[in-house]
Amino acid sequence: MNPAPTTHESNDSHAAPRTVLDASDISRALTRIAHEILERNRGADPVVLLGIPTRGVGLATRIRDRIAAVEERSVPTGSLDVTMYRDDIGLKPARALEHTDIPPGGIDGKVVVLVDDVLFSGRTIRAALDAIGDIGRPKAVQLAVLVDRGHRELPIRADYVGKNLPTSLVERVTVHLSEYDEEDAVVIADKPAPERRPAGAGPTASGGRTVGGEGQGASAPGSAGAGPTASGGRSVGGGAQDAPVPASGEGTTGKADEEVQAR
Ligand SMILES: O=P(O)(O)OC[C@H]1O[C@H](OP(=O)(O)OP(=O)(O)O)[C@H](O)[C@@H]1O
Ligand SMILES: O=c1cc[nH]c(=O)[nH]1
């Protein structure tokens, strides 16, 4: 298995932005993820793709198109706004609401594959699990991300990872997609100083609910035996492949024996 993304603390606070994935890297990663989704779910039948706005929606659409090219059918694809489920509401500047668009067949009994561009603290995905819980009861929820940059604050892992990217907390990963930006690229750059969260800052918003330490790679991808899923026991799903937590290295899907069941 390829190594999980490590984390490191950089002393070089003004490194030049660098492109870590270009358009063809992104394209190849999405093609691989589409195949992995089909392989793991034995085809497209049970799958519903839900992108998390903004760029998760574009990525979900691209994965849908790749699945269609292989299976000659289009999997239901929609979007899931998690804004009202975030645990930092009131602590950070208000965010605009995005679209939730659930495909007509709904999500009950389906395998929902959440799609996002970056996995970092895991708080967005925790919010997504809560949002899903208010919509229906899928058979399973899986998680696909283009970039896993480590630094998890919650016991969440992705099932499908485009690229595991070791990062420092002073850095920010930005995904550019041609649907929204001028090009396809993943860029890593230093954050402006005010945006940096100090090492050991602990919970950002959840009143002591954070699991794992900042910068410790808590439940980072690749760590077997990670704890429960992210929504305080409310996670959906019921099978061995049910929660968006399995370990995965770059180019690998999570293995069933490393997965944690959500009940
Ligand atoms: O694992 P997390 O710490 O939750 O970070 C990951 C999230 O951060 C980004 O969204 P962001 O909230 O920055 O808003 P954006 O979609 O406008 O980029 C990104 O699109 C993910 O959704
Ligand atoms: O680096 C980061 C962290 C959170 N979300 C992003 O999109 N990039």
Short mmCIF file of C-alpha atoms and ligand atoms in Angstrom, two decimals:
data_model
loop_
_atom_site.label_atom_id
_atom_site.label_comp_id
_atom_site.label_asym_id
_atom_site.label_seq_id
_atom_site.Cartn_x
_atom_site.Cartn_y
_atom_site.Cartn_z
CA MET A 1 0.00 0.00 0.00
CA ASN A 2 1.22 3.44 -0.73
CA PRO A 3 1.90 5.60 2.29
CA ALA A 4 -0.79 7.83 3.68
CA PRO A 5 -0.16 11.53 3.42
CA THR A 6 2.22 12.62 6.08
CA THR A 7 2.12 16.04 7.57
CA HIS A 8 4.97 18.37 8.19
CA GLU A 9 5.51 21.77 9.59
CA SER A 10 7.33 24.11 7.32
CA ASN A 11 9.56 26.92 8.47
CA ASP A 12 9.56 28.35 4.99
CA SER A 13 6.51 30.54 5.27
CA HIS A 14 6.68 32.05 1.82
CA ALA A 15 7.37 29.22 -0.57
CA ALA A 16 6.18 29.90 -4.09
CA PRO A 17 2.86 28.31 -5.09
CA ARG A 18 3.45 25.07 -6.91
CA THR A 19 1.27 22.98 -9.15
CA VAL A 20 1.10 19.46 -7.84
CA LEU A 21 -1.41 18.06 -10.32
CA ASP A 22 -1.91 19.28 -13.86
CA ALA A 23 -4.86 18.66 -16.15
CA SER A 24 -3.73 15.24 -17.28
CA ASP A 25 -2.93 14.16 -13.72
CA ILE A 26 -6.45 15.18 -12.68
CA SER A 27 -7.98 13.42 -15.66
CA ARG A 28 -6.12 10.18 -14.97
CA ALA A 29 -6.99 10.31 -11.27
CA LEU A 30 -10.69 10.74 -12.02
CA THR A 31 -10.65 7.91 -14.55
CA ARG A 32 -9.05 5.67 -11.95
CA ILE A 33 -11.57 6.70 -9.30
CA ALA A 34 -14.45 5.96 -11.69
CA HIS A 35 -13.08 2.46 -12.26
CA GLU A 36 -12.53 1.94 -8.56
CA ILE A 37 -16.12 2.93 -7.79
CA LEU A 38 -17.38 0.43 -10.36
CA GLU A 39 -15.09 -2.30 -9.14
CA ARG A 40 -15.93 -1.86 -5.51
CA ASN A 41 -19.67 -1.65 -6.07
CA ARG A 42 -19.72 -4.37 -8.73
CA GLY A 43 -21.04 -2.00 -11.32
CA ALA A 44 -22.95 1.22 -11.41
CA ASP A 45 -26.35 -0.09 -10.32
CA PRO A 46 -26.42 0.97 -6.68
CA VAL A 47 -24.40 4.15 -7.09
CA VAL A 48 -25.59 7.73 -6.62
CA LEU A 49 -22.94 10.43 -6.88
CA LEU A 50 -23.38 13.54 -4.72
CA GLY A 51 -20.89 16.36 -5.20
CA ILE A 52 -20.24 18.86 -2.43
CA PRO A 53 -20.34 22.39 -3.85
CA THR A 54 -18.58 23.93 -5.33
CA ARG A 55 -15.93 21.87 -7.02
CA GLY A 56 -17.13 18.53 -5.75
CA VAL A 57 -20.09 18.94 -8.08
CA GLY A 58 -17.88 19.37 -11.12
CA LEU A 59 -15.80 16.40 -10.07
CA ALA A 60 -18.92 14.26 -9.55
CA THR A 61 -20.07 15.14 -13.06
CA ARG A 62 -16.72 14.18 -14.50
CA ILE A 63 -16.77 10.86 -12.64
CA ARG A 64 -20.31 10.27 -13.88
CA ASP A 65 -19.16 10.82 -17.46
CA ARG A 66 -16.28 8.40 -17.03
CA ILE A 67 -18.57 5.76 -15.54
CA ALA A 68 -20.94 6.27 -18.47
CA ALA A 69 -18.10 5.68 -20.91
CA VAL A 70 -17.43 2.30 -19.32
CA GLU A 71 -20.91 1.13 -18.38
CA GLU A 72 -22.93 2.85 -21.07
CA ARG A 73 -25.31 4.18 -18.49
CA SER A 74 -25.47 7.34 -16.48
CA VAL A 75 -25.47 7.05 -12.72
CA PRO A 76 -27.75 9.48 -10.87
CA THR A 77 -25.70 12.50 -9.92
CA GLY A 78 -26.56 15.48 -7.76
CA SER A 79 -25.23 17.93 -5.23
CA LEU A 80 -25.32 18.21 -1.47
CA ASP A 81 -25.04 21.54 0.31
CA VAL A 82 -23.64 21.10 3.80
CA THR A 83 -23.64 24.75 4.86
CA MET A 84 -26.34 24.43 7.50
CA TYR A 85 -24.76 21.31 8.96
CA ARG A 86 -21.31 22.78 9.53
CA ASP A 87 -20.03 22.95 13.08
CA ASP A 88 -18.51 26.38 12.58
CA ILE A 89 -21.74 28.22 11.92
CA GLY A 90 -21.59 31.45 13.89
CA LEU A 91 -17.86 31.14 14.39
CA LYS A 92 -16.82 32.03 10.88
CA PRO A 93 -18.19 34.53 8.39
CA ALA A 94 -21.53 33.38 7.02
CA ARG A 95 -21.34 31.23 3.90
CA ALA A 96 -23.77 31.48 1.04
CA LEU A 97 -26.12 28.54 0.72
CA GLU A 98 -25.41 26.25 -2.21
CA HIS A 99 -27.66 23.87 -4.10
CA THR A 100 -28.79 20.52 -2.86
CA ASP A 101 -30.05 18.53 -5.79
CA ILE A 102 -30.99 14.94 -5.03
CA PRO A 103 -31.63 12.80 -8.13
CA PRO A 104 -35.27 11.74 -8.59
CA GLY A 105 -34.71 8.16 -7.41
CA GLY A 106 -33.53 9.46 -4.04
CA ILE A 107 -30.83 7.85 -1.94
CA ASP A 108 -32.66 5.24 0.13
CA GLY A 109 -30.99 1.87 -0.23
CA LYS A 110 -28.38 3.28 -2.61
CA VAL A 111 -24.64 3.58 -2.31
CA VAL A 112 -24.05 7.30 -2.06
CA VAL A 113 -20.59 8.33 -3.18
CA LEU A 114 -19.83 11.77 -1.79
CA VAL A 115 -17.42 13.67 -3.98
CA ASP A 116 -15.28 16.60 -2.85
CA ASP A 117 -12.14 18.28 -4.08
CA VAL A 118 -10.07 18.38 -0.88
CA LEU A 119 -10.19 16.35 2.33
CA PHE A 120 -8.55 18.16 5.22
CA SER A 121 -10.00 18.31 8.75
CA GLY A 122 -12.92 16.09 7.78
CA ARG A 123 -15.47 18.56 9.09
CA THR A 124 -17.10 19.14 5.71
CA ILE A 125 -17.65 15.42 5.33
CA ARG A 126 -19.02 15.14 8.86
CA ALA A 127 -21.50 17.85 7.93
CA ALA A 128 -22.31 15.96 4.73
CA LEU A 129 -23.11 12.81 6.69
CA ASP A 130 -25.53 14.75 8.83
CA ALA A 131 -27.10 16.31 5.74
CA ILE A 132 -27.54 12.86 4.20
CA GLY A 133 -29.16 11.62 7.39
CA ASP A 134 -31.88 14.21 6.92
CA ILE A 135 -32.51 13.15 3.33
CA GLY A 136 -32.70 9.39 3.50
CA ARG A 137 -31.03 6.16 4.49
CA PRO A 138 -28.55 4.94 1.92
CA LYS A 139 -27.26 1.40 2.05
CA ALA A 140 -23.79 2.85 2.28
CA VAL A 141 -21.92 6.11 2.02
CA GLN A 142 -18.51 6.25 0.41
CA LEU A 143 -16.18 9.17 -0.10
CA ALA A 144 -14.18 10.18 -3.17
CA VAL A 145 -11.77 13.13 -3.04
CA LEU A 146 -9.36 14.49 -5.56
CA VAL A 147 -6.82 15.43 -2.88
CA ASP A 148 -6.32 14.16 0.63
CA ARG A 149 -3.99 16.58 2.36
CA GLY A 150 -4.03 14.98 5.82
CA HIS A 151 -4.48 16.85 9.13
CA ARG A 152 -7.70 15.12 10.01
CA GLU A 153 -9.58 16.32 13.09
CA LEU A 154 -12.24 13.64 12.88
CA PRO A 155 -12.11 9.89 12.22
CA ILE A 156 -12.90 10.12 8.54
CA ARG A 157 -11.07 8.55 5.64
CA ALA A 158 -11.72 8.54 1.92
CA ASP A 159 -12.53 5.43 -0.07
CA TYR A 160 -11.23 6.86 -3.32
CA VAL A 161 -8.31 9.29 -3.40
CA GLY A 162 -6.90 11.02 -6.45
CA LYS A 163 -3.73 12.10 -4.70
CA ASN A 164 -2.45 11.87 -1.16
CA LEU A 165 -0.62 15.11 -0.63
CA PRO A 166 1.62 15.68 2.38
CA THR A 167 1.09 19.25 3.54
CA SER A 168 1.96 21.68 6.26
CA LEU A 169 -0.72 23.48 8.22
CA VAL A 170 0.56 26.78 6.88
CA GLU A 171 -0.30 25.67 3.38
CA ARG A 172 -3.54 25.68 1.44
CA VAL A 173 -4.43 23.38 -1.37
CA THR A 174 -6.52 24.88 -4.13
CA VAL A 175 -8.24 22.89 -6.83
CA HIS A 176 -8.91 24.66 -10.12
CA LEU A 177 -11.40 23.10 -12.51
CA SER A 178 -12.14 24.42 -15.96
CA GLU A 179 -15.88 24.47 -15.19
CA TYR A 180 -15.23 27.23 -12.65
CA ASP A 181 -11.68 28.40 -13.27
CA GLU A 182 -9.39 28.97 -16.19
CA GLU A 183 -7.73 25.59 -16.06
CA ASP A 184 -7.51 22.23 -14.37
CA ALA A 185 -4.81 22.21 -11.71
CA VAL A 186 -4.14 21.49 -8.07
CA VAL A 187 -1.96 24.15 -6.50
CA ILE A 188 -0.36 24.26 -3.10
CA ALA A 189 0.60 27.61 -1.60
CA ASP A 190 1.30 29.18 1.75
CA LYS A 191 -1.74 30.66 3.44
CA PRO A 192 -1.73 34.33 4.27
CA ALA A 193 -0.64 34.60 7.91
CA PRO A 194 -4.07 35.52 9.39
CA GLU A 195 -5.62 32.33 7.99
CA ARG A 196 -3.17 30.02 9.66
CA ARG A 197 -4.42 27.97 12.47
CA PRO A 198 -1.84 27.54 15.20
CA ALA A 199 -0.50 24.05 15.80
CA GLY A 200 -2.31 22.45 18.72
CA ALA A 201 -5.23 24.80 18.36
CA GLY A 202 -7.54 21.89 18.92
CA PRO A 203 -11.23 22.00 18.19
CA THR A 204 -12.31 24.74 15.91
CA ALA A 205 -15.93 24.73 16.70
CA SER A 206 -17.37 21.65 18.22
CA GLY A 207 -17.01 22.30 21.90
CA GLY A 208 -14.60 19.52 22.68
CA ARG A 209 -16.01 17.01 20.22
CA THR A 210 -12.85 16.90 18.17
CA VAL A 211 -11.18 13.52 18.04
CA GLY A 212 -7.49 13.39 17.44
CA GLY A 213 -4.82 16.03 17.57
CA GLU A 214 -3.97 18.59 15.02
CA GLY A 215 -0.91 17.74 13.04
CA GLN A 216 -0.92 14.24 14.43
CA GLY A 217 -2.57 12.85 11.37
CA ALA A 218 -5.33 11.51 13.55
CA SER A 219 -7.16 8.77 11.69
CA ALA A 220 -5.30 9.76 8.62
CA PRO A 221 -5.81 7.72 5.51
CA GLY A 222 -3.98 4.50 5.88
CA SER A 223 -4.51 4.15 9.58
CA ALA A 224 -6.29 0.91 10.17
CA GLY A 225 -8.78 0.61 12.93
CA ALA A 226 -9.89 4.21 12.93
CA GLY A 227 -12.79 4.88 15.15
CA PRO A 228 -16.41 5.42 14.40
CA THR A 229 -17.65 7.50 11.57
CA ALA A 230 -18.02 11.16 11.73
CA SER A 231 -21.53 11.97 12.67
CA GLY A 232 -21.66 11.00 16.26
CA GLY A 233 -23.13 7.60 15.61
CA ARG A 234 -25.64 8.92 13.10
CA SER A 235 -23.80 7.70 10.08
CA VAL A 236 -25.85 5.92 7.52
CA GLY A 237 -25.07 2.56 6.03
CA GLY A 238 -25.11 -0.96 7.27
CA GLY A 239 -22.64 -3.15 5.43
CA ALA A 240 -18.96 -3.82 5.58
CA GLN A 241 -18.28 -1.07 3.07
CA ASP A 242 -20.53 1.45 4.54
CA ALA A 243 -18.78 4.46 5.92
CA PRO A 244 -16.56 7.02 4.31
CA VAL A 245 -13.68 5.97 6.46
CA PRO A 246 -11.66 3.19 4.85
CA ALA A 247 -7.97 3.58 4.48
CA SER A 248 -6.65 4.33 1.08
CA GLY A 249 -3.32 5.16 -0.35
CA GLU A 250 -2.84 6.97 -3.57
CA GLY A 251 -4.26 4.88 -6.32
CA THR A 252 -5.83 2.39 -4.02
CA THR A 253 -9.28 1.92 -2.73
CA GLY A 254 -9.84 1.18 0.92
CA LYS A 255 -9.72 -2.44 1.89
CA ALA A 256 -12.70 -4.01 3.56
CA ASP A 257 -10.71 -5.26 6.53
CA GLU A 258 -9.56 -1.74 7.25
CA GLU A 259 -13.01 -0.30 7.13
CA VAL A 260 -15.07 0.74 10.05
CA GLN A 261 -18.72 -0.05 9.92
CA ALA A 262 -21.26 2.63 10.50
CA ARG A 263 -24.32 1.46 12.31
O1 LIG B 1 -11.94 18.68 5.43
P1 LIG B 1 -12.25 20.13 5.61
O2 LIG B 1 -11.37 20.79 6.62
O3 LIG B 1 -13.70 20.38 5.89
O4 LIG B 1 -11.86 20.88 4.28
C1 LIG B 1 -12.29 20.45 3.02
C2 LIG B 1 -13.24 21.41 2.42
O5 LIG B 1 -12.61 22.67 2.30
C3 LIG B 1 -12.90 23.20 1.03
O6 LIG B 1 -14.04 23.91 1.04
P2 LIG B 1 -14.08 25.34 1.71
O7 LIG B 1 -14.79 25.19 3.01
O8 LIG B 1 -12.72 25.92 1.79
O9 LIG B 1 -14.98 26.13 0.73
P3 LIG B 1 -14.91 26.16 -0.84
O10 LIG B 1 -15.76 25.02 -1.32
O11 LIG B 1 -15.48 27.48 -1.17
O12 LIG B 1 -13.48 25.99 -1.25
C4 LIG B 1 -13.01 21.99 0.14
O13 LIG B 1 -13.78 22.26 -1.01
C5 LIG B 1 -13.64 20.97 1.03
O14 LIG B 1 -15.04 20.97 0.91
O1 LIG B 2 -6.04 23.38 1.97
C1 LIG B 2 -7.28 23.31 2.01
C2 LIG B 2 -7.98 23.11 3.20
C3 LIG B 2 -9.32 23.00 3.16
N1 LIG B 2 -9.94 23.12 1.99
C4 LIG B 2 -9.27 23.34 0.84
O2 LIG B 2 -9.87 23.44 -0.23
N2 LIG B 2 -7.94 23.43 0.87
#
